[in-house]
Amino acid sequence: MTTRTTETAITRWLLSSSHIPDIARADWQDGRPAVLRTGGAYDAVRMPQELVHAAVGCTGPDQVSAALAEALDGPVICQPGSWYYALVPAGTCETWRSPLGVVRGTGGWLGIPRTDRTEPTAVAPYWAVPVQTAGKLCSADAVAWLLDDGCKRVEALAP
């Protein structure tokens, strides 16, 4: 597939959860994240920044992105200063057992940046790990492991 074809497939896949994709496209054109439903094509695990940074052992955006790409092998959105969101298979909400991350599933919403928003910003969400292929998601088990590892590392540093 060409880059343009891949980009179009990814955009269609992300928008597949929207009943009115033209609104999401307009948001992206205006530089805003599109607020899209979770629970259809994907669920999303909200991961605290502190645990993610502890698990990967760094805080620099480029280093965190590289570490998350290797550890999770799927798309991750960064909301600077607070959260990371790992896109995981739909239905994860029903099987998730970790108290360290909150899953947004059916009935949830998530601000999804335009697919080319990959550069770190101070306030706007961006893809810490961009979508590479439509439908390719993070493993929920890998996300749970990452959060557990981060929690253990934070606890080890506590006085």
PDB file of C-alpha atoms in Angstrom:
ATOM      1  CA  MET A   1       0.000   0.000   0.000  1.00  0.00           C
ATOM      2  CA  THR A   2       1.132   3.517  -0.668  1.00  0.00           C
ATOM      3  CA  THR A   3       1.543   5.995   2.156  1.00  0.00           C
ATOM      4  CA  ARG A   4      -1.552   7.916   1.012  1.00  0.00           C
ATOM      5  CA  THR A   5      -3.625   4.730   0.850  1.00  0.00           C
ATOM      6  CA  THR A   6      -2.436   3.694   4.314  1.00  0.00           C
ATOM      7  CA  GLU A   7      -3.226   7.160   5.706  1.00  0.00           C
ATOM      8  CA  THR A   8      -6.723   7.026   4.208  1.00  0.00           C
ATOM      9  CA  ALA A   9      -7.333   3.537   5.640  1.00  0.00           C
ATOM     10  CA  ILE A  10      -6.194   4.638   9.097  1.00  0.00           C
ATOM     11  CA  THR A  11      -8.372   7.756   8.998  1.00  0.00           C
ATOM     12  CA  ARG A  12     -11.417   5.720   7.914  1.00  0.00           C
ATOM     13  CA  TRP A  13     -10.750   3.209  10.667  1.00  0.00           C
ATOM     14  CA  LEU A  14     -10.465   5.909  13.353  1.00  0.00           C
ATOM     15  CA  LEU A  15     -13.634   7.596  12.072  1.00  0.00           C
ATOM     16  CA  SER A  16     -15.562   4.322  11.936  1.00  0.00           C
ATOM     17  CA  SER A  17     -16.743   4.960  15.493  1.00  0.00           C
ATOM     18  CA  SER A  18     -18.368   8.270  14.555  1.00  0.00           C
ATOM     19  CA  HIS A  19     -21.969   8.623  13.434  1.00  0.00           C
ATOM     20  CA  ILE A  20     -21.040  11.987  11.875  1.00  0.00           C
ATOM     21  CA  PRO A  21     -17.457  11.691  10.582  1.00  0.00           C
ATOM     22  CA  ASP A  22     -17.651  15.095   8.863  1.00  0.00           C
ATOM     23  CA  ILE A  23     -17.610  16.794  12.282  1.00  0.00           C
ATOM     24  CA  ALA A  24     -14.457  14.901  13.242  1.00  0.00           C
ATOM     25  CA  ARG A  25     -12.825  15.778   9.927  1.00  0.00           C
ATOM     26  CA  ALA A  26     -13.696  19.455  10.469  1.00  0.00           C
ATOM     27  CA  ASP A  27     -12.154  19.329  13.954  1.00  0.00           C
ATOM     28  CA  TRP A  28      -8.970  17.846  12.504  1.00  0.00           C
ATOM     29  CA  GLN A  29      -8.864  20.459   9.739  1.00  0.00           C
ATOM     30  CA  ASP A  30      -9.193  23.182  12.381  1.00  0.00           C
ATOM     31  CA  GLY A  31      -6.308  21.680  14.378  1.00  0.00           C
ATOM     32  CA  ARG A  32      -8.474  20.243  17.159  1.00  0.00           C
ATOM     33  CA  PRO A  33      -8.680  16.628  18.270  1.00  0.00           C
ATOM     34  CA  ALA A  34     -11.853  14.858  17.169  1.00  0.00           C
ATOM     35  CA  VAL A  35     -13.962  13.553  20.027  1.00  0.00           C
ATOM     36  CA  LEU A  36     -14.720   9.987  18.980  1.00  0.00           C
ATOM     37  CA  ARG A  37     -16.552   7.099  20.615  1.00  0.00           C
ATOM     38  CA  THR A  38     -14.660   4.209  22.117  1.00  0.00           C
ATOM     39  CA  GLY A  39     -16.007   0.679  22.232  1.00  0.00           C
ATOM     40  CA  GLY A  40     -16.430   0.156  18.489  1.00  0.00           C
ATOM     41  CA  ALA A  41     -13.142  -0.155  16.643  1.00  0.00           C
ATOM     42  CA  TYR A  42     -11.108   0.201  19.828  1.00  0.00           C
ATOM     43  CA  ASP A  43     -11.202   0.806  23.566  1.00  0.00           C
ATOM     44  CA  ALA A  44      -8.654   3.086  25.242  1.00  0.00           C
ATOM     45  CA  VAL A  45      -6.752   2.582  28.497  1.00  0.00           C
ATOM     46  CA  ARG A  46      -6.049   5.846  30.319  1.00  0.00           C
ATOM     47  CA  MET A  47      -2.581   5.515  31.847  1.00  0.00           C
ATOM     48  CA  PRO A  48      -1.200   7.975  34.428  1.00  0.00           C
ATOM     49  CA  GLN A  49       1.864   9.807  33.142  1.00  0.00           C
ATOM     50  CA  GLU A  50       3.775   9.076  36.365  1.00  0.00           C
ATOM     51  CA  LEU A  51       3.412   5.307  35.932  1.00  0.00           C
ATOM     52  CA  VAL A  52       4.273   5.398  32.230  1.00  0.00           C
ATOM     53  CA  HIS A  53       7.402   7.459  32.828  1.00  0.00           C
ATOM     54  CA  ALA A  54       8.461   5.204  35.710  1.00  0.00           C
ATOM     55  CA  ALA A  55       7.918   2.062  33.629  1.00  0.00           C
ATOM     56  CA  VAL A  56       9.942   3.295  30.661  1.00  0.00           C
ATOM     57  CA  GLY A  57      12.593   4.963  32.813  1.00  0.00           C
ATOM     58  CA  CYS A  58      12.532   8.356  31.117  1.00  0.00           C
ATOM     59  CA  THR A  59      10.464  11.512  30.660  1.00  0.00           C
ATOM     60  CA  GLY A  60      11.670  12.989  27.367  1.00  0.00           C
ATOM     61  CA  PRO A  61       8.889  12.774  24.772  1.00  0.00           C
ATOM     62  CA  ASP A  62      11.043  11.152  22.077  1.00  0.00           C
ATOM     63  CA  GLN A  63      12.484   8.578  24.480  1.00  0.00           C
ATOM     64  CA  VAL A  64       9.055   7.804  25.981  1.00  0.00           C
ATOM     65  CA  SER A  65       7.572   7.386  22.504  1.00  0.00           C
ATOM     66  CA  ALA A  66      10.335   4.985  21.456  1.00  0.00           C
ATOM     67  CA  ALA A  67       9.992   2.958  24.661  1.00  0.00           C
ATOM     68  CA  LEU A  68       6.189   2.777  24.353  1.00  0.00           C
ATOM     69  CA  ALA A  69       6.439   1.729  20.706  1.00  0.00           C
ATOM     70  CA  GLU A  70       8.673  -1.152  21.725  1.00  0.00           C
ATOM     71  CA  ALA A  71       6.745  -2.159  24.863  1.00  0.00           C
ATOM     72  CA  LEU A  72       3.190  -1.841  23.540  1.00  0.00           C
ATOM     73  CA  ASP A  73       3.586  -2.235  19.767  1.00  0.00           C
ATOM     74  CA  GLY A  74       0.435  -0.220  19.094  1.00  0.00           C
ATOM     75  CA  PRO A  75      -0.972   3.306  19.021  1.00  0.00           C
ATOM     76  CA  VAL A  76      -0.679   5.578  22.050  1.00  0.00           C
ATOM     77  CA  ILE A  77      -1.969   9.138  22.462  1.00  0.00           C
ATOM     78  CA  CYS A  78      -0.251  11.550  24.841  1.00  0.00           C
ATOM     79  CA  GLN A  79      -2.238  14.216  26.676  1.00  0.00           C
ATOM     80  CA  PRO A  80       0.720  16.310  27.874  1.00  0.00           C
ATOM     81  CA  GLY A  81       1.063  16.765  31.600  1.00  0.00           C
ATOM     82  CA  SER A  82      -1.409  14.098  32.638  1.00  0.00           C
ATOM     83  CA  TRP A  83      -2.253  10.957  30.673  1.00  0.00           C
ATOM     84  CA  TYR A  84      -1.360   8.528  27.961  1.00  0.00           C
ATOM     85  CA  TYR A  85      -4.068   6.544  26.182  1.00  0.00           C
ATOM     86  CA  ALA A  86      -3.257   3.137  24.707  1.00  0.00           C
ATOM     87  CA  LEU A  87      -5.695   2.004  22.041  1.00  0.00           C
ATOM     88  CA  VAL A  88      -6.620  -1.607  22.789  1.00  0.00           C
ATOM     89  CA  PRO A  89      -9.119  -4.090  21.337  1.00  0.00           C
ATOM     90  CA  ALA A  90     -12.809  -3.338  21.768  1.00  0.00           C
ATOM     91  CA  GLY A  91     -14.191  -5.358  24.662  1.00  0.00           C
ATOM     92  CA  THR A  92     -11.163  -4.739  26.873  1.00  0.00           C
ATOM     93  CA  CYS A  93     -13.458  -2.745  29.153  1.00  0.00           C
ATOM     94  CA  GLU A  94     -15.308  -5.947  30.075  1.00  0.00           C
ATOM     95  CA  THR A  95     -12.175  -7.952  30.895  1.00  0.00           C
ATOM     96  CA  TRP A  96      -9.832  -5.305  32.364  1.00  0.00           C
ATOM     97  CA  ARG A  97      -8.784  -6.062  35.947  1.00  0.00           C
ATOM     98  CA  SER A  98      -5.992  -3.583  36.663  1.00  0.00           C
ATOM     99  CA  PRO A  99      -6.808  -0.757  39.084  1.00  0.00           C
ATOM    100  CA  LEU A 100      -3.887   1.238  37.636  1.00  0.00           C
ATOM    101  CA  GLY A 101      -5.563   2.255  34.372  1.00  0.00           C
ATOM    102  CA  VAL A 102      -9.117   3.146  33.426  1.00  0.00           C
ATOM    103  CA  VAL A 103     -10.606   1.726  30.236  1.00  0.00           C
ATOM    104  CA  ARG A 104     -12.905   3.757  28.064  1.00  0.00           C
ATOM    105  CA  GLY A 105     -15.125   1.308  26.237  1.00  0.00           C
ATOM    106  CA  THR A 106     -18.676   1.312  24.918  1.00  0.00           C
ATOM    107  CA  GLY A 107     -20.279   4.665  25.688  1.00  0.00           C
ATOM    108  CA  GLY A 108     -16.927   6.388  26.258  1.00  0.00           C
ATOM    109  CA  TRP A 109     -15.339   9.213  24.316  1.00  0.00           C
ATOM    110  CA  LEU A 110     -11.750  10.161  23.558  1.00  0.00           C
ATOM    111  CA  GLY A 111     -10.054  13.147  21.932  1.00  0.00           C
ATOM    112  CA  ILE A 112      -8.233  11.676  18.931  1.00  0.00           C
ATOM    113  CA  PRO A 113      -5.576  13.844  17.269  1.00  0.00           C
ATOM    114  CA  ARG A 114      -5.217  14.000  13.515  1.00  0.00           C
ATOM    115  CA  THR A 115      -3.039  11.141  12.292  1.00  0.00           C
ATOM    116  CA  ASP A 116      -0.117  13.446  11.466  1.00  0.00           C
ATOM    117  CA  ARG A 117      -0.028  15.052  14.947  1.00  0.00           C
ATOM    118  CA  THR A 118       3.096  13.270  16.124  1.00  0.00           C
ATOM    119  CA  GLU A 119       5.219  16.147  17.386  1.00  0.00           C
ATOM    120  CA  PRO A 120       5.115  16.722  21.157  1.00  0.00           C
ATOM    121  CA  THR A 121       3.233  19.827  22.269  1.00  0.00           C
ATOM    122  CA  ALA A 122       2.815  21.528  25.636  1.00  0.00           C
ATOM    123  CA  VAL A 123      -0.962  21.137  25.828  1.00  0.00           C
ATOM    124  CA  ALA A 124      -2.557  19.495  22.772  1.00  0.00           C
ATOM    125  CA  PRO A 125      -2.862  15.723  22.466  1.00  0.00           C
ATOM    126  CA  TYR A 126      -0.572  14.031  19.961  1.00  0.00           C
ATOM    127  CA  TRP A 127       0.324  10.521  18.882  1.00  0.00           C
ATOM    128  CA  ALA A 128       3.207   9.377  21.084  1.00  0.00           C
ATOM    129  CA  VAL A 129       3.055   6.174  19.041  1.00  0.00           C
ATOM    130  CA  PRO A 130       1.220   6.740  15.756  1.00  0.00           C
ATOM    131  CA  VAL A 131      -1.204   4.271  14.229  1.00  0.00           C
ATOM    132  CA  GLN A 132       0.817   2.208  11.739  1.00  0.00           C
ATOM    133  CA  THR A 133      -1.963   0.058  10.328  1.00  0.00           C
ATOM    134  CA  ALA A 134      -5.741   0.308  10.604  1.00  0.00           C
ATOM    135  CA  GLY A 135      -6.884  -2.099  13.303  1.00  0.00           C
ATOM    136  CA  LYS A 136      -3.432  -2.776  14.815  1.00  0.00           C
ATOM    137  CA  LEU A 137      -3.797  -2.147  18.547  1.00  0.00           C
ATOM    138  CA  CYS A 138      -1.858  -2.469  21.790  1.00  0.00           C
ATOM    139  CA  SER A 139      -2.245  -5.702  23.708  1.00  0.00           C
ATOM    140  CA  ALA A 140      -4.288  -5.121  26.863  1.00  0.00           C
ATOM    141  CA  ASP A 141      -1.954  -7.524  28.708  1.00  0.00           C
ATOM    142  CA  ALA A 142       1.102  -5.490  27.661  1.00  0.00           C
ATOM    143  CA  VAL A 143      -0.592  -2.292  28.868  1.00  0.00           C
ATOM    144  CA  ALA A 144      -1.466  -3.875  32.233  1.00  0.00           C
ATOM    145  CA  TRP A 145       2.114  -5.152  32.589  1.00  0.00           C
ATOM    146  CA  LEU A 146       3.538  -1.693  31.792  1.00  0.00           C
ATOM    147  CA  LEU A 147       1.328  -0.054  34.417  1.00  0.00           C
ATOM    148  CA  ASP A 148       2.169  -2.699  37.010  1.00  0.00           C
ATOM    149  CA  ASP A 149       5.882  -2.270  36.325  1.00  0.00           C
ATOM    150  CA  GLY A 150       5.557   1.505  36.612  1.00  0.00           C
ATOM    151  CA  CYS A 151       3.726   1.177  39.930  1.00  0.00           C
ATOM    152  CA  LYS A 152       6.415  -1.130  41.336  1.00  0.00           C
ATOM    153  CA  ARG A 153       9.124   1.319  40.294  1.00  0.00           C
ATOM    154  CA  VAL A 154       7.295   4.278  41.878  1.00  0.00           C
ATOM    155  CA  GLU A 155       6.795   2.318  45.101  1.00  0.00           C
ATOM    156  CA  ALA A 156      10.477   1.327  45.162  1.00  0.00           C
ATOM    157  CA  LEU A 157      11.439   5.015  45.106  1.00  0.00           C
ATOM    158  CA  ALA A 158       9.009   6.019  47.860  1.00  0.00           C
ATOM    159  CA  PRO A 159      10.564   6.790  51.235  1.00  0.00           C
TER     160      PRO A 159
END
